[in-house]
C-alpha atoms as a PDB file:
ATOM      1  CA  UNK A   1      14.244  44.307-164.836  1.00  0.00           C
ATOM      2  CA  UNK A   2      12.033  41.766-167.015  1.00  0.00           C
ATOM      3  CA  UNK A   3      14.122  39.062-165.358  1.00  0.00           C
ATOM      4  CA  UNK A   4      12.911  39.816-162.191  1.00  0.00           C
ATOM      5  CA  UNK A   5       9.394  40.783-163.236  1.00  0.00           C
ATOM      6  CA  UNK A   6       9.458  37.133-165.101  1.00  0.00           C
ATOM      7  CA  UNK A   7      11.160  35.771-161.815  1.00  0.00           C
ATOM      8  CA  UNK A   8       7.963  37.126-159.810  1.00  0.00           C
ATOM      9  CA  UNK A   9       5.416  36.065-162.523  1.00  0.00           C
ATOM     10  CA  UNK A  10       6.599  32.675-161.980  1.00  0.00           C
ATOM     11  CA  UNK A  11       6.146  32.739-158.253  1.00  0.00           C
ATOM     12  CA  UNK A  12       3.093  33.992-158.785  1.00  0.00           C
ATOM     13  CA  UNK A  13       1.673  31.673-160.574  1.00  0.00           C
ATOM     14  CA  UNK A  14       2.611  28.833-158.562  1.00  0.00           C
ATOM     15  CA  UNK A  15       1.354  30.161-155.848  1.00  0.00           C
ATOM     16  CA  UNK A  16      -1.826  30.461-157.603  1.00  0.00           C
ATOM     17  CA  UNK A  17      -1.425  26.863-158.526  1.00  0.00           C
ATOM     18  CA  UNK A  18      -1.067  26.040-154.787  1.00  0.00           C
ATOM     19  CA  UNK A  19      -4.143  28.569-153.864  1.00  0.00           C
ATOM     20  CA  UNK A  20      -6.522  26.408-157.065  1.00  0.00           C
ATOM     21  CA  UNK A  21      -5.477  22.689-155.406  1.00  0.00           C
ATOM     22  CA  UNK A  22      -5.984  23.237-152.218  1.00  0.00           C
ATOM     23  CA  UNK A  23      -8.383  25.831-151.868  1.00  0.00           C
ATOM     24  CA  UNK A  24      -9.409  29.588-150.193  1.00  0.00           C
ATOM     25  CA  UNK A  25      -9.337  28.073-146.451  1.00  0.00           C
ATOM     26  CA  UNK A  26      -6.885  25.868-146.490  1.00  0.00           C
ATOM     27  CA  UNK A  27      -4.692  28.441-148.354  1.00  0.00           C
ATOM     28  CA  UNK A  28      -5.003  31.194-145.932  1.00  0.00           C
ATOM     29  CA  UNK A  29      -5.205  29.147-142.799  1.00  0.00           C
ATOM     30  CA  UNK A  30      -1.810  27.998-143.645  1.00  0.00           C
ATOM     31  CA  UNK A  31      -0.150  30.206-145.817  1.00  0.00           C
ATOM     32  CA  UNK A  32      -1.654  33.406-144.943  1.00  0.00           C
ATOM     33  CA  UNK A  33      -2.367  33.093-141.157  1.00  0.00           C
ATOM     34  CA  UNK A  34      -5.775  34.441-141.324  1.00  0.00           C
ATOM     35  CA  UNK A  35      -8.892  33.604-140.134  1.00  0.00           C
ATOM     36  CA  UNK A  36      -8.045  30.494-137.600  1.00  0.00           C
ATOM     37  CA  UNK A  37     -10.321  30.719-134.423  1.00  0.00           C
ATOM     38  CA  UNK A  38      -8.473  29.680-130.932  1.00  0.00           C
ATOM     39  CA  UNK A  39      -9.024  26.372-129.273  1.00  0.00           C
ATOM     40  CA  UNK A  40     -11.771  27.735-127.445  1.00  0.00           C
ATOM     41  CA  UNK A  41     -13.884  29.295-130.211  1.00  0.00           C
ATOM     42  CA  UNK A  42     -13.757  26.220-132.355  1.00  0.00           C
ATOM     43  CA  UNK A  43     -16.108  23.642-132.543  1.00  0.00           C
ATOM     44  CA  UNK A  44     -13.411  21.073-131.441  1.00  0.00           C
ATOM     45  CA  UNK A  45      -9.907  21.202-129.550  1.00  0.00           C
ATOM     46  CA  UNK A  46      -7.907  21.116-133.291  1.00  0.00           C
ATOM     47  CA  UNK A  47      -4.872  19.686-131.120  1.00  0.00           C
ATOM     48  CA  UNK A  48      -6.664  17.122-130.596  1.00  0.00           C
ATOM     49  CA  UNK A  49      -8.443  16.491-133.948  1.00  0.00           C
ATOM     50  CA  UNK A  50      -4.886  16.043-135.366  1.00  0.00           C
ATOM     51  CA  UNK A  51      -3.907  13.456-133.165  1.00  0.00           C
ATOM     52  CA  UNK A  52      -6.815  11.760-134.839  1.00  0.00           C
ATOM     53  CA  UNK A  53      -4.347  11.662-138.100  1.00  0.00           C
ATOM     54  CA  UNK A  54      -3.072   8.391-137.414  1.00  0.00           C
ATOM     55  CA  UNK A  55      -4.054   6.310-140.678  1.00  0.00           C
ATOM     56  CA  UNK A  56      -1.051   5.488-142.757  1.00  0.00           C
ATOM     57  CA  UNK A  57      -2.646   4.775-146.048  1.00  0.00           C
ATOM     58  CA  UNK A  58      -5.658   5.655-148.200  1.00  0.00           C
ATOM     59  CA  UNK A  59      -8.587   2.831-149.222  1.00  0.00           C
ATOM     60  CA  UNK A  60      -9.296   2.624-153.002  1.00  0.00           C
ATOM     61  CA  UNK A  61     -11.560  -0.181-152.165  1.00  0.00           C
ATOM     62  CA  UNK A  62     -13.156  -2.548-149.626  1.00  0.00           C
ATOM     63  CA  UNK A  63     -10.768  -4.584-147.265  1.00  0.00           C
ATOM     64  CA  UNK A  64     -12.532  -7.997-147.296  1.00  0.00           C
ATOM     65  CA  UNK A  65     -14.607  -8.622-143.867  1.00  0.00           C
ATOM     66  CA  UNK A  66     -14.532  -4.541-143.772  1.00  0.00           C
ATOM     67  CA  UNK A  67     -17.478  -2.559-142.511  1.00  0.00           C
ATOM     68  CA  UNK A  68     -18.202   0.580-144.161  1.00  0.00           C
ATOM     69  CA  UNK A  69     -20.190   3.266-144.527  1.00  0.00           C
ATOM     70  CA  UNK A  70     -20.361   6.224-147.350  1.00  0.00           C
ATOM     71  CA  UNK A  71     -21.978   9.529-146.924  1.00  0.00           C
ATOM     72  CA  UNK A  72     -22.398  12.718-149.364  1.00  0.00           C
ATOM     73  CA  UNK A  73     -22.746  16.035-148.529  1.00  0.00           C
ATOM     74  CA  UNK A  74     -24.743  17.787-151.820  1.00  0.00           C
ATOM     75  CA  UNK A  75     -23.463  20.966-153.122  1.00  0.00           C
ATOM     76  CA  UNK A  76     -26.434  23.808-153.204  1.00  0.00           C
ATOM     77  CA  UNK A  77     -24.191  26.578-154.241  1.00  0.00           C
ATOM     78  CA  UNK A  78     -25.968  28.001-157.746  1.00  0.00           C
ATOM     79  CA  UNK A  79     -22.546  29.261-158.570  1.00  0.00           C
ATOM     80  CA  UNK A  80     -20.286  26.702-160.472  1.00  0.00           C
ATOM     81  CA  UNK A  81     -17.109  27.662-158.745  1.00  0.00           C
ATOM     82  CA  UNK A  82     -18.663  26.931-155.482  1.00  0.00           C
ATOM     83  CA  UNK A  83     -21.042  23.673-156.378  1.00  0.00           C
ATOM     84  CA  UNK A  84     -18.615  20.725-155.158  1.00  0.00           C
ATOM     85  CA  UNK A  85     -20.018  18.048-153.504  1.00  0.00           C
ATOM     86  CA  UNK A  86     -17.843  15.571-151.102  1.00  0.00           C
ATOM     87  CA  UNK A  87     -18.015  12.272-150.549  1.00  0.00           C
ATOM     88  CA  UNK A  88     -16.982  10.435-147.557  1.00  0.00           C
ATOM     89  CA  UNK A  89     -15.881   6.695-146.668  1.00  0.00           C
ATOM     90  CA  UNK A  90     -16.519   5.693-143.103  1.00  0.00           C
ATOM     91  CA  UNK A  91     -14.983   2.476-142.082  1.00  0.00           C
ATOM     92  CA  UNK A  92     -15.825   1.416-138.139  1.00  0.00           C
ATOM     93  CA  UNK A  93     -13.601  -1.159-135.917  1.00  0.00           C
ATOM     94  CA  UNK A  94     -14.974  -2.488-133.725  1.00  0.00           C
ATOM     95  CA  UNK A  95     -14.244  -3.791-129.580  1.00  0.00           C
ATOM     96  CA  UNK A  96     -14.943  -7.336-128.490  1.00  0.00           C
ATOM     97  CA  UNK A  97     -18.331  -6.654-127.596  1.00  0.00           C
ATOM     98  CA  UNK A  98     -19.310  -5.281-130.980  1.00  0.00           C
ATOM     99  CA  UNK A  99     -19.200  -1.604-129.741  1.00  0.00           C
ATOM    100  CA  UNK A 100     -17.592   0.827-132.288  1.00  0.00           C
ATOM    101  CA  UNK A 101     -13.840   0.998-131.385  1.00  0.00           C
ATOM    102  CA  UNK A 102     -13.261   3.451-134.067  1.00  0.00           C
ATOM    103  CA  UNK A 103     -14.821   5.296-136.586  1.00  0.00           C
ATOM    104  CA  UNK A 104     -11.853   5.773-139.768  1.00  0.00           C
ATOM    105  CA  UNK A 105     -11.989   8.195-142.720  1.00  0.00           C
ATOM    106  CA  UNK A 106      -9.635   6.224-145.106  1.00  0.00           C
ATOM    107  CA  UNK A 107     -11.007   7.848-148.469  1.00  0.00           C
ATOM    108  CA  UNK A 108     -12.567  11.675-149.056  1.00  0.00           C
ATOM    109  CA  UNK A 109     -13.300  12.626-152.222  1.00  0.00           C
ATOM    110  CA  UNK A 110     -14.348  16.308-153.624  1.00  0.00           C
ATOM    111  CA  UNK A 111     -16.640  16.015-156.685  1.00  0.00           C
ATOM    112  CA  UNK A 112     -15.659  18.172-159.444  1.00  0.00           C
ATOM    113  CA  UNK A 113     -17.542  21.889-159.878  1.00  0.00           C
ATOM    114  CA  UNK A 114     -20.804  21.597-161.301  1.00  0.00           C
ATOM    115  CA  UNK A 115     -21.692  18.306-161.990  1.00  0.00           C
ATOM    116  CA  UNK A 116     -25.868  17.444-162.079  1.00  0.00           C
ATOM    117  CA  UNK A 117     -27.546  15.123-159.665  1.00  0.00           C
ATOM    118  CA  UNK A 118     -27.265  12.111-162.187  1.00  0.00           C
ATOM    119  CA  UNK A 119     -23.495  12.531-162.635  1.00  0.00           C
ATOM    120  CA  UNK A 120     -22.901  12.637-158.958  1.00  0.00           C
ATOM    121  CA  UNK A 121     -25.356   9.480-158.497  1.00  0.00           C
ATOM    122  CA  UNK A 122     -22.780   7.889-160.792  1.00  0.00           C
ATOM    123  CA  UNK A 123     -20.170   8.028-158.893  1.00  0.00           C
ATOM    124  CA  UNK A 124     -21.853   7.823-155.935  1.00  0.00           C
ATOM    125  CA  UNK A 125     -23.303   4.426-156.911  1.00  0.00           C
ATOM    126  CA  UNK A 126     -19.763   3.349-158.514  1.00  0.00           C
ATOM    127  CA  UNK A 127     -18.431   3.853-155.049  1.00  0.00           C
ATOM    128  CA  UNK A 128     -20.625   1.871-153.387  1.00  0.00           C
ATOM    129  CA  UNK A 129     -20.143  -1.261-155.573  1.00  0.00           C
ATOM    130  CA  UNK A 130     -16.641  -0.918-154.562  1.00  0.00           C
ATOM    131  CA  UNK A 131     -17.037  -0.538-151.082  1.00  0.00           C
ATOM    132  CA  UNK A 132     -20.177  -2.406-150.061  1.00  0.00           C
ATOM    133  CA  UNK A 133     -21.365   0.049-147.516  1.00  0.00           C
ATOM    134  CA  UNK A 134     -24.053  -1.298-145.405  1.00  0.00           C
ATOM    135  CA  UNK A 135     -25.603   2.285-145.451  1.00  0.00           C
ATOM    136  CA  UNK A 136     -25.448   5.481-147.847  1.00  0.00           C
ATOM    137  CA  UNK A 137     -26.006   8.596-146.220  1.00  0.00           C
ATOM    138  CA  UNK A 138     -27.500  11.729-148.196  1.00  0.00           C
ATOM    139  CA  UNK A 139     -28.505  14.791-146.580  1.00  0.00           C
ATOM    140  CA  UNK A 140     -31.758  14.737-148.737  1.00  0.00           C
ATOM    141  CA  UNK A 141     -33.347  18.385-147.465  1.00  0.00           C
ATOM    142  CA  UNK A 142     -33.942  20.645-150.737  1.00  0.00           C
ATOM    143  CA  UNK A 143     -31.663  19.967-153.467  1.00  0.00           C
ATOM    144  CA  UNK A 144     -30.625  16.798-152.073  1.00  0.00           C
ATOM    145  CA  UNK A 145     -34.045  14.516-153.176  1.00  0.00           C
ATOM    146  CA  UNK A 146     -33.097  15.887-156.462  1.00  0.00           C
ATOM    147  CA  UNK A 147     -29.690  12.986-156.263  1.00  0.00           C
ATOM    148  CA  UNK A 148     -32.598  10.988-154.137  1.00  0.00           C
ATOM    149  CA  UNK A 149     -34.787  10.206-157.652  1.00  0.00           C
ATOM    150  CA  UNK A 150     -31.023   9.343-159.108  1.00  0.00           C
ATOM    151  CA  UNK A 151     -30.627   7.344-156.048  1.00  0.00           C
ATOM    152  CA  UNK A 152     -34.115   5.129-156.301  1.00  0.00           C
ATOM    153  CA  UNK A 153     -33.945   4.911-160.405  1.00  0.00           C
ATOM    154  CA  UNK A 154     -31.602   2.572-162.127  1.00  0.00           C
ATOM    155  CA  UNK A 155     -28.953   4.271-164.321  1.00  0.00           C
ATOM    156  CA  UNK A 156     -28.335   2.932-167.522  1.00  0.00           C
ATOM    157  CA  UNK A 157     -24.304   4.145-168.780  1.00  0.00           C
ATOM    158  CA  UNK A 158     -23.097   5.170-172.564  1.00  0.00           C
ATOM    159  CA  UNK A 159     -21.158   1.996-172.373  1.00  0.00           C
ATOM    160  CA  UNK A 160     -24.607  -0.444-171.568  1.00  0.00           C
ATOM    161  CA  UNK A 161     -23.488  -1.402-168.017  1.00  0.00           C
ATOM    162  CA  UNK A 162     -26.311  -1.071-165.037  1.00  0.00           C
ATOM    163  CA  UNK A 163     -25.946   0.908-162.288  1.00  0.00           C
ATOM    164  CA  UNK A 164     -29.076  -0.763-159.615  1.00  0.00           C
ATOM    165  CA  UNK A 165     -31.257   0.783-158.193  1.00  0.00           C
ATOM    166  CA  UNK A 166     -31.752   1.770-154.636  1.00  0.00           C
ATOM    167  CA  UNK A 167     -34.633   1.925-151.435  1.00  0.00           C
ATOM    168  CA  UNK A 168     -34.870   4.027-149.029  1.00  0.00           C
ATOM    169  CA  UNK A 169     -33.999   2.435-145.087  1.00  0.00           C
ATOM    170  CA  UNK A 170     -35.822   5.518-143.230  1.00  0.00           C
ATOM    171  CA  UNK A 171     -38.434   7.452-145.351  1.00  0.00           C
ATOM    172  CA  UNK A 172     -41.602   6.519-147.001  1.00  0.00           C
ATOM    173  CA  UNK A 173     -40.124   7.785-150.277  1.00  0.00           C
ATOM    174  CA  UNK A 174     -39.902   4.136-152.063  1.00  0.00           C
ATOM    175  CA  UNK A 175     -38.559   2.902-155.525  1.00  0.00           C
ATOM    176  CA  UNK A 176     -40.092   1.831-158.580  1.00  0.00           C
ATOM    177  CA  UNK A 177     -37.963  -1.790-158.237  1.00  0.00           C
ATOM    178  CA  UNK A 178     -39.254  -4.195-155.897  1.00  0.00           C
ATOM    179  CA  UNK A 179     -36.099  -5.528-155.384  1.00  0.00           C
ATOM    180  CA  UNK A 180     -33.939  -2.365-155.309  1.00  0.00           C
ATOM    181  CA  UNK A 181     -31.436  -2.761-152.406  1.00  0.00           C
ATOM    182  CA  UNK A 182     -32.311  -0.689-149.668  1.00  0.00           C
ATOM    183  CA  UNK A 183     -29.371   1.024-148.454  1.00  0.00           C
ATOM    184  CA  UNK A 184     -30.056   4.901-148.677  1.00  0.00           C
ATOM    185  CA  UNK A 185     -30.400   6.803-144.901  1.00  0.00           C
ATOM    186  CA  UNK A 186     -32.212  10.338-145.980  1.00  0.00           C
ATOM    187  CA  UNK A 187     -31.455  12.899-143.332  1.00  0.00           C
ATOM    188  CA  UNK A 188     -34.786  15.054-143.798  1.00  0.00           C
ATOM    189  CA  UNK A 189     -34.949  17.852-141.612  1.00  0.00           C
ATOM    190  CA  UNK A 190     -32.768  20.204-138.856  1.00  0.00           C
ATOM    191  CA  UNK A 191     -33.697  18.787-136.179  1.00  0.00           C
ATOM    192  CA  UNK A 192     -30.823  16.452-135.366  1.00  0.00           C
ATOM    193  CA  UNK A 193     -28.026  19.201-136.044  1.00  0.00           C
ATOM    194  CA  UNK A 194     -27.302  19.021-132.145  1.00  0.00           C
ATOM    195  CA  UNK A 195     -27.136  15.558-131.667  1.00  0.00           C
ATOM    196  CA  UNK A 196     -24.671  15.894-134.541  1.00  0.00           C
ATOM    197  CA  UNK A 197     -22.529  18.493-133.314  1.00  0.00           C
ATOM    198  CA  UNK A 198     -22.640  16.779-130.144  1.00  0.00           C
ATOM    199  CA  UNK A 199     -21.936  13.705-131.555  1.00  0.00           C
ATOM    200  CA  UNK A 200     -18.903  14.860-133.969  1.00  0.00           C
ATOM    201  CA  UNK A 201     -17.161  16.695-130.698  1.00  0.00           C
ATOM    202  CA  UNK A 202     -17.673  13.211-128.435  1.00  0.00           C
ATOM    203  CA  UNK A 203     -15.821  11.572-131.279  1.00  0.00           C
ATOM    204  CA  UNK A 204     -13.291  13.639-131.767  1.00  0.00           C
ATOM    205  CA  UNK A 205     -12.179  14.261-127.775  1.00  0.00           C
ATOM    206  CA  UNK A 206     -12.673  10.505-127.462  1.00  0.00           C
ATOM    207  CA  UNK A 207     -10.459   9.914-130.479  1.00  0.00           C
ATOM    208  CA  UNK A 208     -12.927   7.285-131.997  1.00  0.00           C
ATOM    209  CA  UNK A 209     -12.196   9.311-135.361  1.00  0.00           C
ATOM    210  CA  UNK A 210      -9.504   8.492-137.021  1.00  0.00           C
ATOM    211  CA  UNK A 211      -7.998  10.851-139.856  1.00  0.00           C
ATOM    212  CA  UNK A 212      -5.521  10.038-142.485  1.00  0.00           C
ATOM    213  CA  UNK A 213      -1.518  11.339-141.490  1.00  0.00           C
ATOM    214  CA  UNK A 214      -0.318  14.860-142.014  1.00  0.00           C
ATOM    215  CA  UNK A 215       0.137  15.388-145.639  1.00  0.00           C
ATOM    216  CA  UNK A 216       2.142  17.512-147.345  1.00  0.00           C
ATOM    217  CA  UNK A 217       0.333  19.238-149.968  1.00  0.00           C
ATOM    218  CA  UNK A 218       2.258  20.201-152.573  1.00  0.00           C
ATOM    219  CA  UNK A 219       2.601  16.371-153.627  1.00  0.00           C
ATOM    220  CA  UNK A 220      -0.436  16.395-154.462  1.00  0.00           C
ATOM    221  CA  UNK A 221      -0.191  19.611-156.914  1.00  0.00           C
ATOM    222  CA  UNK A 222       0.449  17.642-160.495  1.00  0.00           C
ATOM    223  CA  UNK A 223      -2.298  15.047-159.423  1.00  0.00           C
ATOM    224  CA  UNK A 224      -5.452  16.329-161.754  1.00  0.00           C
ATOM    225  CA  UNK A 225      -8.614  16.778-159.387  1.00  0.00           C
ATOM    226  CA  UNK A 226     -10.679  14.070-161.235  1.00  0.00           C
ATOM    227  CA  UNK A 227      -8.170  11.216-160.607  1.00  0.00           C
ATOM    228  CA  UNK A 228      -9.923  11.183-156.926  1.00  0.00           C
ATOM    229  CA  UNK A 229     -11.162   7.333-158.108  1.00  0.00           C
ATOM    230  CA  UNK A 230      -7.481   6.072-158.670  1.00  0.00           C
ATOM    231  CA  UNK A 231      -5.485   8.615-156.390  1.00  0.00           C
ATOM    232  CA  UNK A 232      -3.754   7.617-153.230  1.00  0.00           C
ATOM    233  CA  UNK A 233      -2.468  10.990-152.315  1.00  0.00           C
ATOM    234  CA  UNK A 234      -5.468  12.549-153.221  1.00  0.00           C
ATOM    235  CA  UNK A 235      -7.618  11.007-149.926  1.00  0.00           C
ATOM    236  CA  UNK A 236      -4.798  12.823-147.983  1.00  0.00           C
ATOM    237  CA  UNK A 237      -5.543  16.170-149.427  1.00  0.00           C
ATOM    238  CA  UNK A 238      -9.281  15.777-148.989  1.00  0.00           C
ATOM    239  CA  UNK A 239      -8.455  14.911-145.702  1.00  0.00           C
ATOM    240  CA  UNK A 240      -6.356  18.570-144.965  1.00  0.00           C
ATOM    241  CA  UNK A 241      -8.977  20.072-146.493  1.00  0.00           C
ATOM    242  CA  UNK A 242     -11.225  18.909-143.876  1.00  0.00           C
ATOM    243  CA  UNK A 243      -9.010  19.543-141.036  1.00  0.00           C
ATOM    244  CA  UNK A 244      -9.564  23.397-142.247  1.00  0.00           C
ATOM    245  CA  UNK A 245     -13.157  23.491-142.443  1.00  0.00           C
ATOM    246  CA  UNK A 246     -13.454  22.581-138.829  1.00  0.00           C
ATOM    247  CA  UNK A 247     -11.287  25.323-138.057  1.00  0.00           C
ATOM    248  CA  UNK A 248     -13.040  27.730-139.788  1.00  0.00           C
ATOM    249  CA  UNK A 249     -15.724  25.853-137.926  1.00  0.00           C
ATOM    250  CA  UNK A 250     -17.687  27.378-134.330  1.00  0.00           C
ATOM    251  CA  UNK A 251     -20.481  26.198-132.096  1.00  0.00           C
ATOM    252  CA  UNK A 252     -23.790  28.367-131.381  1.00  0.00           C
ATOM    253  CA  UNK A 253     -26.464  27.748-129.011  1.00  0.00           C
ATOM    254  CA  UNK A 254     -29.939  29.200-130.847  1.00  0.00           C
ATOM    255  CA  UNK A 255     -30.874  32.210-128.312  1.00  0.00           C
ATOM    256  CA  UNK A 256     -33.959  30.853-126.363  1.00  0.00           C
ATOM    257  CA  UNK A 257     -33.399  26.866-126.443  1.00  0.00           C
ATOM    258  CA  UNK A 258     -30.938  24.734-125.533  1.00  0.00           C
ATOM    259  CA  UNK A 259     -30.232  23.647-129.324  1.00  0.00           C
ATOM    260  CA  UNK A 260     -26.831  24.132-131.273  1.00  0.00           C
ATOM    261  CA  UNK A 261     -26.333  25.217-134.522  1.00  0.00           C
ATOM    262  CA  UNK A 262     -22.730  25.497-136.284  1.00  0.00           C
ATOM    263  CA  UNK A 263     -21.264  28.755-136.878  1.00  0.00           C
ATOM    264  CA  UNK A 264     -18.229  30.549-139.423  1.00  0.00           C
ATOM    265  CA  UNK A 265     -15.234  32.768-139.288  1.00  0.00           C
ATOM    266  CA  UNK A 266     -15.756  33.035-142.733  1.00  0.00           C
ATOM    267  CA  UNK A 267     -18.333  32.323-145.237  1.00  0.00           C
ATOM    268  CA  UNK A 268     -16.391  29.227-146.840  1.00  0.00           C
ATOM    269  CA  UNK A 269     -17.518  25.354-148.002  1.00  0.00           C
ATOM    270  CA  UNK A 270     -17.933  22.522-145.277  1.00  0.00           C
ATOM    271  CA  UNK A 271     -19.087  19.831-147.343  1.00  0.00           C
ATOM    272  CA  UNK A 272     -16.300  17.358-146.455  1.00  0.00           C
ATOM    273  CA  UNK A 273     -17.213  18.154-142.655  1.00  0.00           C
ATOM    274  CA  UNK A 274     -20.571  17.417-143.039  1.00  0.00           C
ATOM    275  CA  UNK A 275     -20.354  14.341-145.091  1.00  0.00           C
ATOM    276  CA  UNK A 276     -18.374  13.085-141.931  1.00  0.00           C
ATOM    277  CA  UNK A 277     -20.525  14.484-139.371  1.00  0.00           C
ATOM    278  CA  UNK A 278     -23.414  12.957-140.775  1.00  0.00           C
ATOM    279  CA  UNK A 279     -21.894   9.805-141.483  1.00  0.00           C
ATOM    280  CA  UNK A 280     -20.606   9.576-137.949  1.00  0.00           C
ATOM    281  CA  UNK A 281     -23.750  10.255-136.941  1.00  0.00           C
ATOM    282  CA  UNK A 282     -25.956   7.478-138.230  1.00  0.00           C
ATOM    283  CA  UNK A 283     -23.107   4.847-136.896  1.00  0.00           C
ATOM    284  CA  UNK A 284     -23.228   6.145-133.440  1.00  0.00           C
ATOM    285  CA  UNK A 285     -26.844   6.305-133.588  1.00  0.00           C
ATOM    286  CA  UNK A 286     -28.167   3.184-135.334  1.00  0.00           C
ATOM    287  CA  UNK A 287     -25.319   0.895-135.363  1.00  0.00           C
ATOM    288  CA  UNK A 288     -23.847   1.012-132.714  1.00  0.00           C
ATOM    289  CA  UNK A 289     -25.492  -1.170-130.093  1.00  0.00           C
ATOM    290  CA  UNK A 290     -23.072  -4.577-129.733  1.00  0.00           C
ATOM    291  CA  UNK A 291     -24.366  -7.933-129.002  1.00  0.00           C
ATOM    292  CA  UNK A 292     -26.877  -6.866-126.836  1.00  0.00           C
ATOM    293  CA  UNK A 293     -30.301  -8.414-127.430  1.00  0.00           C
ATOM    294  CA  UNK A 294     -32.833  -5.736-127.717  1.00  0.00           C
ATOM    295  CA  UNK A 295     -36.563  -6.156-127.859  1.00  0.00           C
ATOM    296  CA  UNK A 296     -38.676  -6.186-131.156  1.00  0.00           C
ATOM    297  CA  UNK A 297     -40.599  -3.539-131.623  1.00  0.00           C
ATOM    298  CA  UNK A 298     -43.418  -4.768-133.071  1.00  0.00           C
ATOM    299  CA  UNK A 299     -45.723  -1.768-132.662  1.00  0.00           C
ATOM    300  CA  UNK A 300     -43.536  -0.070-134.872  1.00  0.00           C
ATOM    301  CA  UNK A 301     -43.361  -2.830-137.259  1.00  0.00           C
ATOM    302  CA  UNK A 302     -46.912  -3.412-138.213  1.00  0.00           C
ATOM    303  CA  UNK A 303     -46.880   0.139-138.659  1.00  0.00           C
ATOM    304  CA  UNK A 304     -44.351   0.126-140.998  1.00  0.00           C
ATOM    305  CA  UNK A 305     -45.851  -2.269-142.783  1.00  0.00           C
ATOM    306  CA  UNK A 306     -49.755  -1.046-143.205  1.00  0.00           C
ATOM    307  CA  UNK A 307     -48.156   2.425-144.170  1.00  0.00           C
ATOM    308  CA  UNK A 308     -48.582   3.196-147.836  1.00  0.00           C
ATOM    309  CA  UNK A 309     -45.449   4.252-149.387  1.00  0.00           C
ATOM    310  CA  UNK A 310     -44.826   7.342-151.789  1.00  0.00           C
ATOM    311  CA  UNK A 311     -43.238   6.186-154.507  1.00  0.00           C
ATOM    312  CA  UNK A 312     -40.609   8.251-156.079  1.00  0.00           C
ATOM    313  CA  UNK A 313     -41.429   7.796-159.939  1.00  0.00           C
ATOM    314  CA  UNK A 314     -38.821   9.133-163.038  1.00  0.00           C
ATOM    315  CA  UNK A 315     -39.624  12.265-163.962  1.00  0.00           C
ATOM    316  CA  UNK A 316     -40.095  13.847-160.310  1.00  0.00           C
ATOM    317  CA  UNK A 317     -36.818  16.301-160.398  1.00  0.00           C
END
């Protein structure tokens, strides 16, 4: 009898193992058959989504003459368990006429629980000097302009090296350093959520987005959570992961107006989902318009440039 009560303490914790790496959704989506919506409940066709997974190998860093693009989705959970932000590499290919061909997700990371605004501007910043993105995305509504003032300031580390600064591209929120590089795209209010849904489902039926392969996950289940800087399995995970928020994930039109809003099965995280959609988002939006020559609008510009800007000084949090 204690063997077999030691035989099913063993399986039990393993399985435990396998719930703590991968996660509540992912677990019971695929190990518990519960909770997954039908095809046409979901926000997307999930068929289709994984035929997106067609990306053979994870990027640690930039591919030289590479395009990218990183966005973060803040955590604003109070609880520790629950207070994971995610982090999301966009790279885009592009057609002859400098259309986006593709839109790829070759690195997702998932921030460790509970780490402050300046610890996640860390990494945040350490991944962009590796990658070179020409834009940061931050959803910056409520706790996000706390990582904003991270963002703007200059971050000195324990072992003396620099971190720059950065400016805003969009807001009038400003830095203190003249010369701070001006990379940071703060998504302010609501009021684009149904362009974005719109936008993530055109990508995905149009298979613009492109998805690291199936993965199987219990590969990844020695690989400690924090090596996501130096893990090549670890993207693939991330990516999984993902693939399970959208299917926890519906579409709702607001009763009254022809807006969308995002719905749930079940209460659960979507951070990686909406670093993408967001990311997505501001390619398809702003860069996306080839070589054709538009017209300067200069309106706009001298209005840019009489506005005073607000200037986001240290001690703001």
């Amino acid at each position: 009898m204690k063997r077999i009560w030691a035989f099913l303490a063993e399986g039990f914790e393993e399985v435990e193992a396998l719930r703590d790496k991968v996660g509540d959704l992912m677990f019971n989506f695929n190990y518990r058959s519960r909770w997954a919506v039908s095809n046409g409940q979901c926000i997307v066709d999930i068929d289709i989504l994984k035929q997106c997974q067609t990306l053979a190998k994870a990027e640690l860093k930039a591919h030289k003459e590479g395009e990218y693009y990183v966005s973060i989705d803040v955590a604003r959970s109070s609880k520790e368990s629950n207070n994971a932000s995610a982090i999301s590499v966009l790279r885009v290919r592009r057609d002859a006429r400098g259309k986006v061909r593709e839109i790829q997700v070759p690195y997702i990371a998932k921030l460790p629980n509970g780490l402050n605004f300046k610890q996640q501007t860390v990494i945040c910043k350490q991944l962009c000097y590796i990658f070179n993105p020409q834009a940061l995305i931050v959803d910056i509504n409520g706790l996000g302009k706390g990582l904003m003032d991270y963002l703007l300031d200059e971050i000195i580390l324990d072992d003396g090296s620099v971190l720059e600064p950065y400016d805003m591209i969009n807001t009038d929120y400003r830095s203190e350093f003249r010369n701070a590089k001006r990379i940071v795209y703060g998504i302010e209010a609501q009021s684009n959520n149904t362009e974005m849904i719109t936008n993530f489902i055109s990508i995905v039926e149009s298979q613009t987005l492109r998805l690291l392969e199936p993965f199987d996950v219990n590969k990844a289940l020695d690989i400690p959570d924090t090596d996501y800087m130096v893990s090549e399995v670890l993207p693939f995970l991330r990516t999984e992961n993902f693939i399970s928020e959208v299917q926890n994930l519906t579409v709702e039109q607001i009763q009254g107006t022809g807006k969308l809003k995002i719905g749930q099965v079940v209460r659960a995280d979507k951070d990686i989902f909406s670093s993408i959609e967001m990311g997505a988002w501001y390619i398809m939006k702003f860069r996306n318009n080839g070589y054709e020559e538009e017209e300067d609008d200069y309106a706009s510009v001298f209005a840019s440039m009489m506005r005073q800007p607000i200037i986001r000084r240290r001690g703001r949090r």
